[in-house]
PDB file of C-alpha atoms and ligand atoms in Angstrom:
ATOM      1  CA  MET A   1      49.384  49.070  39.517  1.00 54.00           C
ATOM      2  CA  THR A   2      48.707  52.515  38.080  1.00 62.00           C
ATOM      3  CA  LYS A   3      46.177  53.076  35.303  1.00 62.00           C
ATOM      4  CA  ARG A   4      49.005  54.161  33.013  1.00 61.00           C
ATOM      5  CA  THR A   5      50.886  50.914  33.606  1.00 62.00           C
ATOM      6  CA  VAL A   6      47.781  48.842  32.912  1.00 57.00           C
ATOM      7  CA  GLU A   7      47.231  50.790  29.708  1.00 65.00           C
ATOM      8  CA  THR A   8      50.840  50.287  28.670  1.00 65.00           C
ATOM      9  CA  LEU A   9      50.649  46.556  29.310  1.00 59.00           C
ATOM     10  CA  CYS A  10      47.315  46.174  27.588  1.00 58.00           C
ATOM     11  CA  ARG A  11      48.574  48.162  24.610  1.00 63.00           C
ATOM     12  CA  GLU A  12      51.490  45.776  24.368  1.00 60.00           C
ATOM     13  CA  VAL A  13      49.162  42.793  24.442  1.00 55.00           C
ATOM     14  CA  ASP A  14      46.949  44.650  22.003  1.00 57.00           C
ATOM     15  CA  ASN A  15      49.879  44.984  19.635  1.00 54.00           C
ATOM     16  CA  MET A  16      50.837  41.350  20.111  1.00 50.00           C
ATOM     17  CA  VAL A  17      47.374  40.166  19.284  1.00 47.00           C
ATOM     18  CA  ASN A  18      46.817  42.634  16.477  1.00 49.00           C
ATOM     19  CA  ASN A  19      50.112  41.918  14.841  1.00 45.00           C
ATOM     20  CA  LEU A  20      50.161  38.182  15.112  1.00 53.00           C
ATOM     21  CA  LEU A  21      47.231  36.340  16.474  1.00 58.00           C
ATOM     22  CA  HIS A  22      44.065  38.311  15.739  1.00 51.00           C
ATOM     23  CA  LEU A  23      41.995  37.349  18.746  1.00 68.00           C
ATOM     24  CA  SER A  24      40.233  40.682  18.991  1.00 75.00           C
ATOM     25  CA  ARG A  25      37.314  39.413  21.080  1.00 82.00           C
ATOM     26  CA  HIS A  26      39.761  37.932  23.562  1.00 85.00           C
ATOM     27  CA  ARG A  27      41.752  41.138  23.641  1.00 83.00           C
ATOM     28  CA  PHE A  28      38.639  43.171  24.408  1.00 85.00           C
ATOM     29  CA  VAL A  29      37.559  40.982  27.344  1.00 89.00           C
ATOM     30  CA  LEU A  30      41.147  40.852  28.661  1.00 88.00           C
ATOM     31  CA  TRP A  31      41.308  44.640  28.440  1.00 85.00           C
ATOM     32  CA  LEU A  32      38.134  44.941  30.528  1.00 89.00           C
ATOM     33  CA  ALA A  33      39.222  42.256  33.013  1.00 91.00           C
ATOM     34  CA  ALA A  34      42.622  43.924  33.519  1.00 87.00           C
ATOM     35  CA  GLN A  35      40.750  47.051  34.601  1.00 87.00           C
ATOM     36  CA  LYS A  36      38.093  45.105  36.540  1.00 90.00           C
ATOM     37  CA  LYS A  37      35.421  46.547  34.286  1.00 91.00           C
ATOM     38  CA  LEU A  38      33.523  43.373  33.375  1.00 93.00           C
ATOM     39  CA  LEU A  39      29.947  43.441  34.624  1.00 88.00           C
ATOM     40  CA  THR A  40      30.280  40.876  37.386  1.00 89.00           C
ATOM     41  CA  LYS A  41      27.400  40.375  39.819  1.00 85.00           C
ATOM     42  CA  ASP A  42      29.441  42.207  42.422  1.00 82.00           C
ATOM     43  CA  ARG A  43      29.878  45.286  40.210  1.00 85.00           C
ATOM     44  CA  MET A  44      26.231  45.270  39.140  1.00 83.00           C
ATOM     45  CA  ALA A  45      25.098  45.093  42.764  1.00 82.00           C
ATOM     46  CA  ASP A  46      27.367  48.034  43.579  1.00 81.00           C
ATOM     47  CA  MET A  47      25.829  49.941  40.666  1.00 82.00           C
ATOM     48  CA  GLY A  48      22.356  49.159  41.995  1.00 81.00           C
ATOM     49  CA  ILE A  49      21.317  47.138  38.962  1.00 79.00           C
ATOM     50  CA  GLY A  50      20.128  43.582  39.057  1.00 69.00           C
ATOM     51  CA  TYR A  51      22.010  41.076  41.077  1.00 62.00           C
ATOM     52  CA  ASP A  52      22.542  40.692  44.745  1.00 61.00           C
ATOM     53  CA  LYS A  53      26.063  39.555  45.616  1.00 59.00           C
ATOM     54  CA  ALA A  54      25.186  35.958  44.949  1.00 73.00           C
ATOM     55  CA  ALA A  55      27.034  32.739  44.235  1.00 83.00           C
ATOM     56  CA  CYS A  56      29.471  32.142  41.387  1.00 90.00           C
ATOM     57  CA  VAL A  57      27.640  30.005  38.816  1.00 91.00           C
ATOM     58  CA  LEU A  58      30.821  28.213  37.790  1.00 93.00           C
ATOM     59  CA  CYS A  59      31.686  26.713  41.184  1.00 92.00           C
ATOM     60  CA  ASP A  60      28.459  27.415  43.139  1.00 79.00           C
ATOM     61  CA  GLN A  61      30.471  28.989  45.909  1.00 80.00           C
ATOM     62  CA  ASP A  62      28.682  31.681  47.861  1.00 72.00           C
ATOM     63  CA  GLY A  63      29.491  35.173  46.621  1.00 65.00           C
ATOM     64  CA  PRO A  64      30.665  37.659  45.928  1.00 81.00           C
ATOM     65  CA  GLU A  65      31.165  36.944  42.259  1.00 88.00           C
ATOM     66  CA  ASP A  66      33.835  39.523  41.462  1.00 91.00           C
ATOM     67  CA  HIS A  67      36.953  39.644  39.267  1.00 92.00           C
ATOM     68  CA  THR A  68      39.201  38.193  41.959  1.00 93.00           C
ATOM     69  CA  HIS A  69      36.888  35.260  42.516  1.00 93.00           C
ATOM     70  CA  LEU A  70      36.200  34.532  38.838  1.00 93.00           C
ATOM     71  CA  PHE A  71      39.782  34.681  37.586  1.00 93.00           C
ATOM     72  CA  VAL A  72      41.875  33.889  40.672  1.00 93.00           C
ATOM     73  CA  ASP A  73      40.051  32.040  43.464  1.00 93.00           C
ATOM     74  CA  CYS A  74      37.292  30.101  41.672  1.00 94.00           C
ATOM     75  CA  GLU A  75      37.901  26.342  41.810  1.00 93.00           C
ATOM     76  CA  TRP A  76      36.387  25.918  38.345  1.00 94.00           C
ATOM     77  CA  SER A  77      38.730  28.544  36.888  1.00 94.00           C
ATOM     78  CA  LYS A  78      41.686  26.992  38.698  1.00 94.00           C
ATOM     79  CA  ALA A  79      40.972  23.725  36.886  1.00 94.00           C
ATOM     80  CA  VAL A  80      41.191  25.570  33.537  1.00 94.00           C
ATOM     81  CA  TRP A  81      44.396  27.223  34.690  1.00 90.00           C
ATOM     82  CA  SER A  82      46.077  23.998  35.757  1.00 91.00           C
ATOM     83  CA  GLY A  83      45.173  22.293  32.457  1.00 91.00           C
ATOM     84  CA  ILE A  84      46.754  25.172  30.544  1.00 92.00           C
ATOM     85  CA  GLU A  85      49.837  25.296  32.746  1.00 91.00           C
ATOM     86  CA  GLN A  86      50.579  21.642  32.118  1.00 89.00           C
ATOM     87  CA  TRP A  87      50.427  22.278  28.393  1.00 93.00           C
ATOM     88  CA  LEU A  88      52.442  25.520  28.504  1.00 93.00           C
ATOM     89  CA  GLY A  89      55.129  23.960  30.672  1.00 92.00           C
ATOM     90  CA  VAL A  90      55.574  27.226  32.576  1.00 91.00           C
ATOM     91  CA  GLN A  91      54.178  28.326  35.893  1.00 89.00           C
ATOM     92  CA  VAL A  92      52.090  31.474  35.675  1.00 89.00           C
ATOM     93  CA  PRO A  93      51.018  32.912  39.043  1.00 90.00           C
ATOM     94  CA  GLN A  94      47.308  32.727  39.848  1.00 88.00           C
ATOM     95  CA  VAL A  95      46.798  36.439  40.339  1.00 91.00           C
ATOM     96  CA  GLU A  96      44.685  39.263  38.897  1.00 90.00           C
ATOM     97  CA  ALA A  97      44.545  39.602  35.090  1.00 88.00           C
ATOM     98  CA  ASN A  98      46.700  42.738  35.014  1.00 86.00           C
ATOM     99  CA  MET A  99      49.318  41.172  37.294  1.00 88.00           C
ATOM    100  CA  VAL A 100      49.599  38.186  34.973  1.00 89.00           C
ATOM    101  CA  LEU A 101      50.340  40.597  32.121  1.00 85.00           C
ATOM    102  CA  GLN A 102      53.014  42.219  34.250  1.00 84.00           C
ATOM    103  CA  PHE A 103      54.497  38.808  35.103  1.00 89.00           C
ATOM    104  CA  ILE A 104      54.718  37.924  31.403  1.00 87.00           C
ATOM    105  CA  GLN A 105      56.179  41.303  30.555  1.00 83.00           C
ATOM    106  CA  ASN A 106      58.941  40.930  33.153  1.00 86.00           C
ATOM    107  CA  LYS A 107      60.007  37.445  32.084  1.00 89.00           C
ATOM    108  CA  HIS A 108      63.199  36.978  30.090  1.00 91.00           C
ATOM    109  CA  TRP A 109      61.470  34.902  27.451  1.00 90.00           C
ATOM    110  CA  CYS A 110      61.863  35.466  23.748  1.00 89.00           C
ATOM    111  CA  ARG A 111      59.242  37.789  22.288  1.00 86.00           C
ATOM    112  CA  MET A 112      57.228  35.085  20.567  1.00 88.00           C
ATOM    113  CA  LYS A 113      56.999  33.024  23.761  1.00 91.00           C
ATOM    114  CA  LYS A 114      55.738  36.100  25.636  1.00 88.00           C
ATOM    115  CA  GLU A 115      53.177  36.752  22.924  1.00 86.00           C
ATOM    116  CA  VAL A 116      51.939  33.189  22.939  1.00 90.00           C
ATOM    117  CA  ILE A 117      51.575  33.093  26.716  1.00 91.00           C
ATOM    118  CA  ALA A 118      49.852  36.499  26.750  1.00 88.00           C
ATOM    119  CA  VAL A 119      47.419  35.259  24.119  1.00 88.00           C
ATOM    120  CA  VAL A 120      46.766  32.071  26.089  1.00 92.00           C
ATOM    121  CA  HIS A 121      46.087  34.249  29.128  1.00 90.00           C
ATOM    122  CA  GLY A 122      43.642  36.382  27.128  1.00 90.00           C
ATOM    123  CA  ALA A 123      41.899  33.295  25.771  1.00 92.00           C
ATOM    124  CA  ARG A 124      41.610  31.871  29.286  1.00 93.00           C
ATOM    125  CA  ILE A 125      39.949  35.040  30.577  1.00 94.00           C
ATOM    126  CA  TYR A 126      37.660  35.152  27.539  1.00 94.00           C
ATOM    127  CA  PHE A 127      36.471  31.559  27.818  1.00 95.00           C
ATOM    128  CA  ILE A 128      35.952  31.759  31.585  1.00 96.00           C
ATOM    129  CA  TRP A 129      33.838  34.874  31.102  1.00 96.00           C
ATOM    130  CA  GLN A 130      31.949  33.225  28.230  1.00 96.00           C
ATOM    131  CA  ALA A 131      31.291  30.086  30.325  1.00 96.00           C
ATOM    132  CA  ARG A 132      29.959  32.259  33.137  1.00 93.00           C
ATOM    133  CA  ASN A 133      27.660  34.105  30.708  1.00 94.00           C
ATOM    134  CA  TRP A 134      26.446  30.934  28.994  1.00 95.00           C
ATOM    135  CA  LYS A 135      25.550  29.449  32.364  1.00 93.00           C
ATOM    136  CA  ILE A 136      23.644  32.545  33.486  1.00 90.00           C
ATOM    137  CA  PHE A 137      21.942  33.533  30.249  1.00 91.00           C
ATOM    138  CA  LYS A 138      21.579  30.230  28.354  1.00 93.00           C
ATOM    139  CA  GLY A 139      21.679  27.636  31.136  1.00 93.00           C
ATOM    140  CA  ILE A 140      24.581  25.902  29.353  1.00 94.00           C
ATOM    141  CA  THR A 141      27.249  24.204  31.466  1.00 93.00           C
ATOM    142  CA  VAL A 142      30.737  24.182  29.949  1.00 93.00           C
ATOM    143  CA  ASN A 143      33.365  21.773  31.216  1.00 93.00           C
ATOM    144  CA  THR A 144      36.896  22.906  31.930  1.00 95.00           C
ATOM    145  CA  SER A 145      38.638  20.364  29.704  1.00 95.00           C
ATOM    146  CA  SER A 146      36.732  21.596  26.644  1.00 95.00           C
ATOM    147  CA  ILE A 147      37.970  25.119  27.329  1.00 95.00           C
ATOM    148  CA  VAL A 148      41.559  23.906  27.594  1.00 95.00           C
ATOM    149  CA  GLN A 149      41.107  22.101  24.262  1.00 95.00           C
ATOM    150  CA  GLN A 150      39.621  25.194  22.585  1.00 94.00           C
ATOM    151  CA  ILE A 151      42.505  27.361  23.775  1.00 93.00           C
ATOM    152  CA  GLN A 152      45.032  24.810  22.540  1.00 94.00           C
ATOM    153  CA  PHE A 153      43.292  24.565  19.166  1.00 93.00           C
ATOM    154  CA  ILE A 154      43.196  28.337  18.639  1.00 90.00           C
ATOM    155  CA  VAL A 155      46.737  29.011  19.811  1.00 90.00           C
ATOM    156  CA  ARG A 156      48.249  26.101  17.855  1.00 92.00           C
ATOM    157  CA  GLY A 157      46.561  27.390  14.705  1.00 89.00           C
ATOM    158  CA  ARG A 158      48.055  30.839  15.201  1.00 84.00           C
ATOM    159  CA  ILE A 159      51.520  29.465  16.015  1.00 88.00           C
ATOM    160  CA  GLU A 160      51.465  27.436  12.806  1.00 88.00           C
ATOM    161  CA  MET A 161      50.731  30.625  10.838  1.00 86.00           C
ATOM    162  CA  PHE A 162      53.879  32.255  12.207  1.00 85.00           C
ATOM    163  CA  ILE A 163      56.163  29.269  12.720  1.00 86.00           C
ATOM    164  CA  ASP A 164      58.471  30.286   9.849  1.00 88.00           C
ATOM    165  CA  THR A 165      59.115  33.827  11.070  1.00 88.00           C
ATOM    166  CA  LYS A 166      62.414  35.047  12.451  1.00 89.00           C
ATOM    167  CA  GLN A 167      60.857  35.644  15.886  1.00 86.00           C
ATOM    168  CA  ALA A 168      59.476  32.115  16.032  1.00 88.00           C
ATOM    169  CA  ARG A 169      62.812  30.566  15.136  1.00 90.00           C
ATOM    170  CA  LYS A 170      64.292  32.005  18.348  1.00 91.00           C
ATOM    171  CA  CYS A 171      62.133  29.682  20.434  1.00 91.00           C
ATOM    172  CA  ILE A 172      61.205  27.074  17.850  1.00 94.00           C
ATOM    173  CA  GLY A 173      61.662  24.146  20.240  1.00 94.00           C
ATOM    174  CA  TYR A 174      59.161  25.598  22.692  1.00 94.00           C
ATOM    175  CA  LEU A 175      56.615  26.443  19.988  1.00 94.00           C
ATOM    176  CA  GLU A 176      56.851  23.010  18.390  1.00 93.00           C
ATOM    177  CA  ALA A 177      56.316  21.388  21.781  1.00 94.00           C
ATOM    178  CA  LEU A 178      53.071  23.383  22.165  1.00 93.00           C
ATOM    179  CA  CYS A 179      51.881  22.192  18.772  1.00 92.00           C
ATOM    180  CA  ASN A 180      52.490  18.479  19.420  1.00 86.00           C
TER     181      ASN A 180
HETATM  182 ZN1   ZN B   1      33.537  30.268  41.263  1.00 73.64          ZN
END
């Protein structure tokens, strides 16, 4: 994927989040993850600062802890993903953050459904990255089901704010199912 395409996709997600759901922290981390710019152990080792290419703290698998491992291959992250997929009722491929955005963009879903799923994707990336940081810097272990619950809570709250809009009415059955 070219840089321009990533920027276009992220700008679209940016607009989605800005216009409707206001998860600016999530948007920022998603933006970095889509460009593989988060400071993973792998990147820091390549930059000559800090870490060796050591184990992922979420699943304790031997390294390298990089974007592909954290958001695609990590067994801990996969558990978050599968919990979300069951709730969303749609299959989203387990691929790099930018490719997920592309997948959503190419789907023939109504706009609100695309926005909701893009926001869920951003929240997933954000909470996985936060769990990784909490484990490393605070020694706090987060369990995957609590992340799924947090994402559901946040996204349901935002859906309820926009449930009466014209866009929402186009896929009202889907949105109501997410809120129940
Ligand atoms: Zn892992």
